[in-house]
CSV table of N, CA and C in Angstrom, one decimal:
chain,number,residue,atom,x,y,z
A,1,UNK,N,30.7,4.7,-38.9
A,1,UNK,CA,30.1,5.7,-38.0
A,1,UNK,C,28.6,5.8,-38.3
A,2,UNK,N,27.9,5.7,-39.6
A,2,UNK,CA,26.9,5.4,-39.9
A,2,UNK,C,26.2,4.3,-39.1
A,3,UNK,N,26.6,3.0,-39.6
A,3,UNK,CA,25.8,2.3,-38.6
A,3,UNK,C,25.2,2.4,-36.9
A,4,UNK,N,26.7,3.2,-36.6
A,4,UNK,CA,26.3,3.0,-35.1
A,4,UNK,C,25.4,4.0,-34.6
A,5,UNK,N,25.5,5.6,-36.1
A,5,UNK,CA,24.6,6.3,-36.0
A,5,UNK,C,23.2,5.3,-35.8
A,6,UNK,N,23.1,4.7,-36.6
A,6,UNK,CA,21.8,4.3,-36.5
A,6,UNK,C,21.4,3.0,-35.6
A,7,UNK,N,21.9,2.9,-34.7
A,7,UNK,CA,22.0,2.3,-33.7
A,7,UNK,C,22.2,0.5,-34.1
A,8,UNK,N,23.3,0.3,-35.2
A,8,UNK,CA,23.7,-1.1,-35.6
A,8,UNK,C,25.3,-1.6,-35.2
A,9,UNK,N,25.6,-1.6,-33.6
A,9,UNK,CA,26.7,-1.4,-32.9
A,9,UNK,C,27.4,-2.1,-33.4
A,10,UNK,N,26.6,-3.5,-33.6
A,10,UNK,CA,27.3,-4.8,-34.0
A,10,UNK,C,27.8,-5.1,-35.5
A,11,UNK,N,27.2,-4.6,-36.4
A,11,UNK,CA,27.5,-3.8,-38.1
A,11,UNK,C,28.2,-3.4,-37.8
A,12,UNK,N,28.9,-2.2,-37.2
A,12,UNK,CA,29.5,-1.5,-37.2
A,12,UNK,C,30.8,-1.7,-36.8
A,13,UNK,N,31.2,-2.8,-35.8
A,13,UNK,CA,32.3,-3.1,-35.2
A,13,UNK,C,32.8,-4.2,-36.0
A,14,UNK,N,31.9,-5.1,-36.9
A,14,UNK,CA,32.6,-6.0,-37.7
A,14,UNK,C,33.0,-5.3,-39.1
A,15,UNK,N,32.4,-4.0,-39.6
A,15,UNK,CA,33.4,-3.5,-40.8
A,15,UNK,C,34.4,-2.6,-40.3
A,16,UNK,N,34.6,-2.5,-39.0
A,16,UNK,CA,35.8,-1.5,-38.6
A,16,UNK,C,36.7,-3.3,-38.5
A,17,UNK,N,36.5,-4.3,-38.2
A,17,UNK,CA,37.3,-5.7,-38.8
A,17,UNK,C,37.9,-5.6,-39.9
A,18,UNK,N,36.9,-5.4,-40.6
A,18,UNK,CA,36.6,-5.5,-42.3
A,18,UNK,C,37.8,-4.7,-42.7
A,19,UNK,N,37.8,-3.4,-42.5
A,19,UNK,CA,38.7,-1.8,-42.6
A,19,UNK,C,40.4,-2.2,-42.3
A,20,UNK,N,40.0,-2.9,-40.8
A,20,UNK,CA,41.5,-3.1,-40.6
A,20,UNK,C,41.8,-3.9,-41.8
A,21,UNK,N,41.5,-5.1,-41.9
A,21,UNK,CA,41.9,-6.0,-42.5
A,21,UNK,C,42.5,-5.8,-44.0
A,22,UNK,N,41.5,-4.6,-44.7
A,22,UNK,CA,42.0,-4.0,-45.6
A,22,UNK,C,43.3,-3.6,-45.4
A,23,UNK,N,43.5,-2.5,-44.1
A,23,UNK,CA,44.7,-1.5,-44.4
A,23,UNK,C,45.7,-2.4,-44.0
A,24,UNK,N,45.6,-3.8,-43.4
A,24,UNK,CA,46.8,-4.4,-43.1
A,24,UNK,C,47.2,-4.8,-45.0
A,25,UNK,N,45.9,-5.7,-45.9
A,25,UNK,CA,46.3,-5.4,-47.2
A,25,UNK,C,46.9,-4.3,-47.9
A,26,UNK,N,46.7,-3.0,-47.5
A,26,UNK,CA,47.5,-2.2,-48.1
A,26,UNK,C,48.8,-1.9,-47.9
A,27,UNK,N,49.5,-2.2,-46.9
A,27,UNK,CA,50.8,-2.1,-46.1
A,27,UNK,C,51.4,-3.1,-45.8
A,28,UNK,N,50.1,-4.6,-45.8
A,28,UNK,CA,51.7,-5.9,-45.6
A,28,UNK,C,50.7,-6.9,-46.6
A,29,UNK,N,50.8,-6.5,-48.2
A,29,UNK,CA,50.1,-7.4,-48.5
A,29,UNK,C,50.7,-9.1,-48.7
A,30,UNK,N,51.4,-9.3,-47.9
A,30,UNK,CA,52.3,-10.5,-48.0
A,30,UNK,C,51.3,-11.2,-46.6
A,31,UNK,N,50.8,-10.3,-45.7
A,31,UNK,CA,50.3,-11.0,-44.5
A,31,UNK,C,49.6,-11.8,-44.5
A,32,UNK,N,48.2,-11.4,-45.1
A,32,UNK,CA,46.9,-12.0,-45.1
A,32,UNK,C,46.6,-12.4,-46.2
A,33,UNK,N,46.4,-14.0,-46.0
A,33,UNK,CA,45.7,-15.1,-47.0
A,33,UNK,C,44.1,-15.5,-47.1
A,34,UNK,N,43.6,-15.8,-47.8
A,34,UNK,CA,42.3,-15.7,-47.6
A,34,UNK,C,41.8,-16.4,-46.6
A,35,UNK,N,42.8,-17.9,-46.8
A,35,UNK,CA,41.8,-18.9,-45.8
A,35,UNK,C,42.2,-18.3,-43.9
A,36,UNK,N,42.7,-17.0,-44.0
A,36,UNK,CA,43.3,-17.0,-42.1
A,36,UNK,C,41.9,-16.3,-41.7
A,37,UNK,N,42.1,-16.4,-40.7
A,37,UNK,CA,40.8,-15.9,-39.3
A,37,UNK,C,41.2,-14.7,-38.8
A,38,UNK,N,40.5,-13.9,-37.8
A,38,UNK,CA,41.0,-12.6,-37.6
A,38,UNK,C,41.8,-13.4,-36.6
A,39,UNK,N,41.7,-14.4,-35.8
A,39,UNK,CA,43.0,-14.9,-34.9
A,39,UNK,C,44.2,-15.2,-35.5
A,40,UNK,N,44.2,-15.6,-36.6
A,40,UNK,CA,45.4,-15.9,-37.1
A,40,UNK,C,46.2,-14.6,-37.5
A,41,UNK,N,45.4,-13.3,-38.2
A,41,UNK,CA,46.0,-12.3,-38.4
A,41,UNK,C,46.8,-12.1,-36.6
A,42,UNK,N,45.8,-11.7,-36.2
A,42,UNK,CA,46.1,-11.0,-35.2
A,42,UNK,C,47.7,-12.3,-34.3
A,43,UNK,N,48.4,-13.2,-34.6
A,43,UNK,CA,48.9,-13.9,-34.1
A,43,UNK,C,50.1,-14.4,-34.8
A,44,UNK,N,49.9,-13.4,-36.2
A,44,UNK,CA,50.7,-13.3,-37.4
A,44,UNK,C,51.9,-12.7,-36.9
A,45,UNK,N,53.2,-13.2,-37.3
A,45,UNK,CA,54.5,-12.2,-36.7
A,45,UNK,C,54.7,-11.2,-37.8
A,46,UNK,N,54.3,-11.3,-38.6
A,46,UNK,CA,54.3,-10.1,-39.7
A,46,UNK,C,53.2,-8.8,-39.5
A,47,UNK,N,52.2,-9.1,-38.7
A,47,UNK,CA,51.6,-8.3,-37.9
A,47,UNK,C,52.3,-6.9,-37.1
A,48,UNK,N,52.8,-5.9,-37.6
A,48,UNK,CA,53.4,-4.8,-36.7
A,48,UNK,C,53.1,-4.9,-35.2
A,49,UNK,N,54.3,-5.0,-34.3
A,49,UNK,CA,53.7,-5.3,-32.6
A,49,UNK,C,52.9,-4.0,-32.4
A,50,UNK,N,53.2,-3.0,-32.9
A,50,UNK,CA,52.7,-1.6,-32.8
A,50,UNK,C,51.2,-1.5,-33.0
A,51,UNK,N,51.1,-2.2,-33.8
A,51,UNK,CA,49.1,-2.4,-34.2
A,51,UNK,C,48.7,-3.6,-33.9
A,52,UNK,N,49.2,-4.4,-33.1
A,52,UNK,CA,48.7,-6.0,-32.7
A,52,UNK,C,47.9,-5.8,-31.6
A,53,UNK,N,47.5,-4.6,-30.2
A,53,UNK,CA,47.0,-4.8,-29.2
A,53,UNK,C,45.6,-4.3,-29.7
A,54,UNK,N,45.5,-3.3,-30.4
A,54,UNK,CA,44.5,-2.0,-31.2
A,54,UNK,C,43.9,-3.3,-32.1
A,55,UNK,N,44.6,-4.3,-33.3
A,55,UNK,CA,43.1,-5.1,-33.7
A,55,UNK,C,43.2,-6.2,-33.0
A,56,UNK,N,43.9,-6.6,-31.8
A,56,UNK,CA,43.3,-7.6,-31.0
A,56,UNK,C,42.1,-7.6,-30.5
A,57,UNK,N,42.2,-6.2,-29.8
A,57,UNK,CA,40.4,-5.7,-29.3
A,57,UNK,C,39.6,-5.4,-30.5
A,58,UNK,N,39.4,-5.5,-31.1
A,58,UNK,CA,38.6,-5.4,-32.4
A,58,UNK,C,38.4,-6.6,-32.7
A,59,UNK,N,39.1,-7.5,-32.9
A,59,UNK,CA,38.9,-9.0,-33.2
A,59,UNK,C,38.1,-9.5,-31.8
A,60,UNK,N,38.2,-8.8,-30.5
A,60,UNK,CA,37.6,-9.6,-29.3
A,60,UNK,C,36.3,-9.1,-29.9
A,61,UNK,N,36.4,-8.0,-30.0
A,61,UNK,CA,34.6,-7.4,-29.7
A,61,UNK,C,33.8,-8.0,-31.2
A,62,UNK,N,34.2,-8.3,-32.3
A,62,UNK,CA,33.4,-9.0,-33.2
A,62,UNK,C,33.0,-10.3,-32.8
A,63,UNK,N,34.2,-11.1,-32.3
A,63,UNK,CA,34.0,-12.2,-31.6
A,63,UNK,C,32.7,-12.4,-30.4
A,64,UNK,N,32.7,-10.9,-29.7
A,64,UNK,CA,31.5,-11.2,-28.5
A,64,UNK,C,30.3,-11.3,-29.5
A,65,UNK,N,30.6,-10.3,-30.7
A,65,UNK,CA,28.9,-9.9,-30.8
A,65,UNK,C,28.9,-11.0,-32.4
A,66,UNK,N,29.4,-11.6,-33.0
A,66,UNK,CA,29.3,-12.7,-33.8
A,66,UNK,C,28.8,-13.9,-33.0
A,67,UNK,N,30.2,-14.3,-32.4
A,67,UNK,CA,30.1,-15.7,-31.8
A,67,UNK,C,29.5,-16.2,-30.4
A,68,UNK,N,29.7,-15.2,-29.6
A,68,UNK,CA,28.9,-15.0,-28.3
A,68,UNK,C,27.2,-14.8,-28.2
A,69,UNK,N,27.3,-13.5,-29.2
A,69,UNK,CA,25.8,-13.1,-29.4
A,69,UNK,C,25.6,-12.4,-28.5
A,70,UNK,N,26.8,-11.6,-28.0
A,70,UNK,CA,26.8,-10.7,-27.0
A,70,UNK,C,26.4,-9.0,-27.8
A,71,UNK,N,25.3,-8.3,-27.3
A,71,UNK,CA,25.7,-6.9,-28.1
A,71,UNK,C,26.3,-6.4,-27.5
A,72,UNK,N,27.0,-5.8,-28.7
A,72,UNK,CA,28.6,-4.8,-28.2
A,72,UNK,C,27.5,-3.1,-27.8
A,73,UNK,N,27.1,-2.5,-28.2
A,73,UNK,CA,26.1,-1.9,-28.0
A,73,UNK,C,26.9,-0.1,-27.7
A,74,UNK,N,26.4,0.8,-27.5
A,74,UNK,CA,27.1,1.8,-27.9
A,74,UNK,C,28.8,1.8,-27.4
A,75,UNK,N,29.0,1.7,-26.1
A,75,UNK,CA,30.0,1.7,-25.4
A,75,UNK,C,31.2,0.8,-26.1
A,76,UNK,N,30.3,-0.4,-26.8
A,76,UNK,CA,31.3,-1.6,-27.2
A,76,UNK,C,32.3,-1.0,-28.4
A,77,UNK,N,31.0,0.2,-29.2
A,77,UNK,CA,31.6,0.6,-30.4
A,77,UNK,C,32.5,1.5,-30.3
A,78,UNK,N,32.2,2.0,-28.9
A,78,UNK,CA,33.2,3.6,-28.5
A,78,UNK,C,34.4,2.8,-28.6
A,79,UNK,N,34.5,1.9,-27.9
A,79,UNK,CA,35.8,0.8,-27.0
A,79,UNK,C,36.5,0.7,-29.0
A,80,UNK,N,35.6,0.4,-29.7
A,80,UNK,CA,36.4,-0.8,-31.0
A,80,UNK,C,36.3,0.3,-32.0
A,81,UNK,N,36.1,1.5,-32.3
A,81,UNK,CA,36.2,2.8,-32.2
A,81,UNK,C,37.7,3.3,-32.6
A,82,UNK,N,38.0,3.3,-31.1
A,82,UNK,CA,39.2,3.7,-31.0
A,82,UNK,C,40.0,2.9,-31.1
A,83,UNK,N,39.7,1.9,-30.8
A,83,UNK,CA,41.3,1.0,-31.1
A,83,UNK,C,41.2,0.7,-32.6
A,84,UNK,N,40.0,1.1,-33.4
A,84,UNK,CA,40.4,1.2,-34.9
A,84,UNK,C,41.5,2.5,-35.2
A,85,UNK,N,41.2,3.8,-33.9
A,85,UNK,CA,41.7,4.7,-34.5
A,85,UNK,C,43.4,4.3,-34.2
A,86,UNK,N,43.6,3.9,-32.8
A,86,UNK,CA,44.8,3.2,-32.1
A,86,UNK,C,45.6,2.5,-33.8
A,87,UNK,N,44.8,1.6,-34.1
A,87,UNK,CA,45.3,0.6,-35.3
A,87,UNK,C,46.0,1.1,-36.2
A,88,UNK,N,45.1,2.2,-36.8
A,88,UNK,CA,45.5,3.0,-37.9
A,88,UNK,C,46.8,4.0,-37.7
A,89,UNK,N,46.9,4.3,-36.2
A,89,UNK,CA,48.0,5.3,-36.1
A,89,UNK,C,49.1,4.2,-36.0
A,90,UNK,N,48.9,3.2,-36.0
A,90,UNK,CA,50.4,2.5,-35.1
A,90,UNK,C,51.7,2.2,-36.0
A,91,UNK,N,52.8,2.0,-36.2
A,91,UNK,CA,53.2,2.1,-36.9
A,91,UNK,C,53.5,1.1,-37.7
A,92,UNK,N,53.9,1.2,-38.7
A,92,UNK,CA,54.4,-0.1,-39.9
A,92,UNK,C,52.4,-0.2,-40.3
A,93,UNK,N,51.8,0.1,-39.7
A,93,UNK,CA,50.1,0.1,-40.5
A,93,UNK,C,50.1,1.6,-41.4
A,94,UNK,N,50.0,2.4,-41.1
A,94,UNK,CA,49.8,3.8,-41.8
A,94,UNK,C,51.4,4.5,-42.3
């Protein structure tokens, strides 16, 4: 929330990446290997179906503003935001 306070949309939506990626380590540390991509998590059958749509959009929107060079820009963060908060509630995640 800091970043996007300060107007770093694109910071902001790759450590809510970062965050998931953690909390999927805290609850399925069997899932994620170092060498996988956020496609591969997100494509993972060990992946809870319940939190697979919440960081799929999170994985798109880093993707626009990484690989695209698209800015995600306030709206992008609202959008990746919530489906961090979506993620977090879903189940087999929290």
């Amino acid at each position: 929330d800091a970043l996007a306070a300060a107007g770093k949309y694109d910071e902001a939506v790759h450590l809510l990446l970062v965050r998931s990626v953690a909390d999927i380590n805290n609850f399925r540390p069997d899932l994620v290997k170092l060498h996988f991509s956020s496609r591969d998590i997100c494509s993972h059958p060990l992946l809870p179906e319940a939190a697979r749509p919440a960081f799929q959009q999170i994985v798109q929107w880093v993707e626009k503003s990484y690989f695209a060079g698209v800015q995600v820009g306030k709206s992008g963060f609202d959008a990746c935001r919530q489906a961090y908060v979506d993620f977090v509630a879903a189940e087999g995640i929290a």
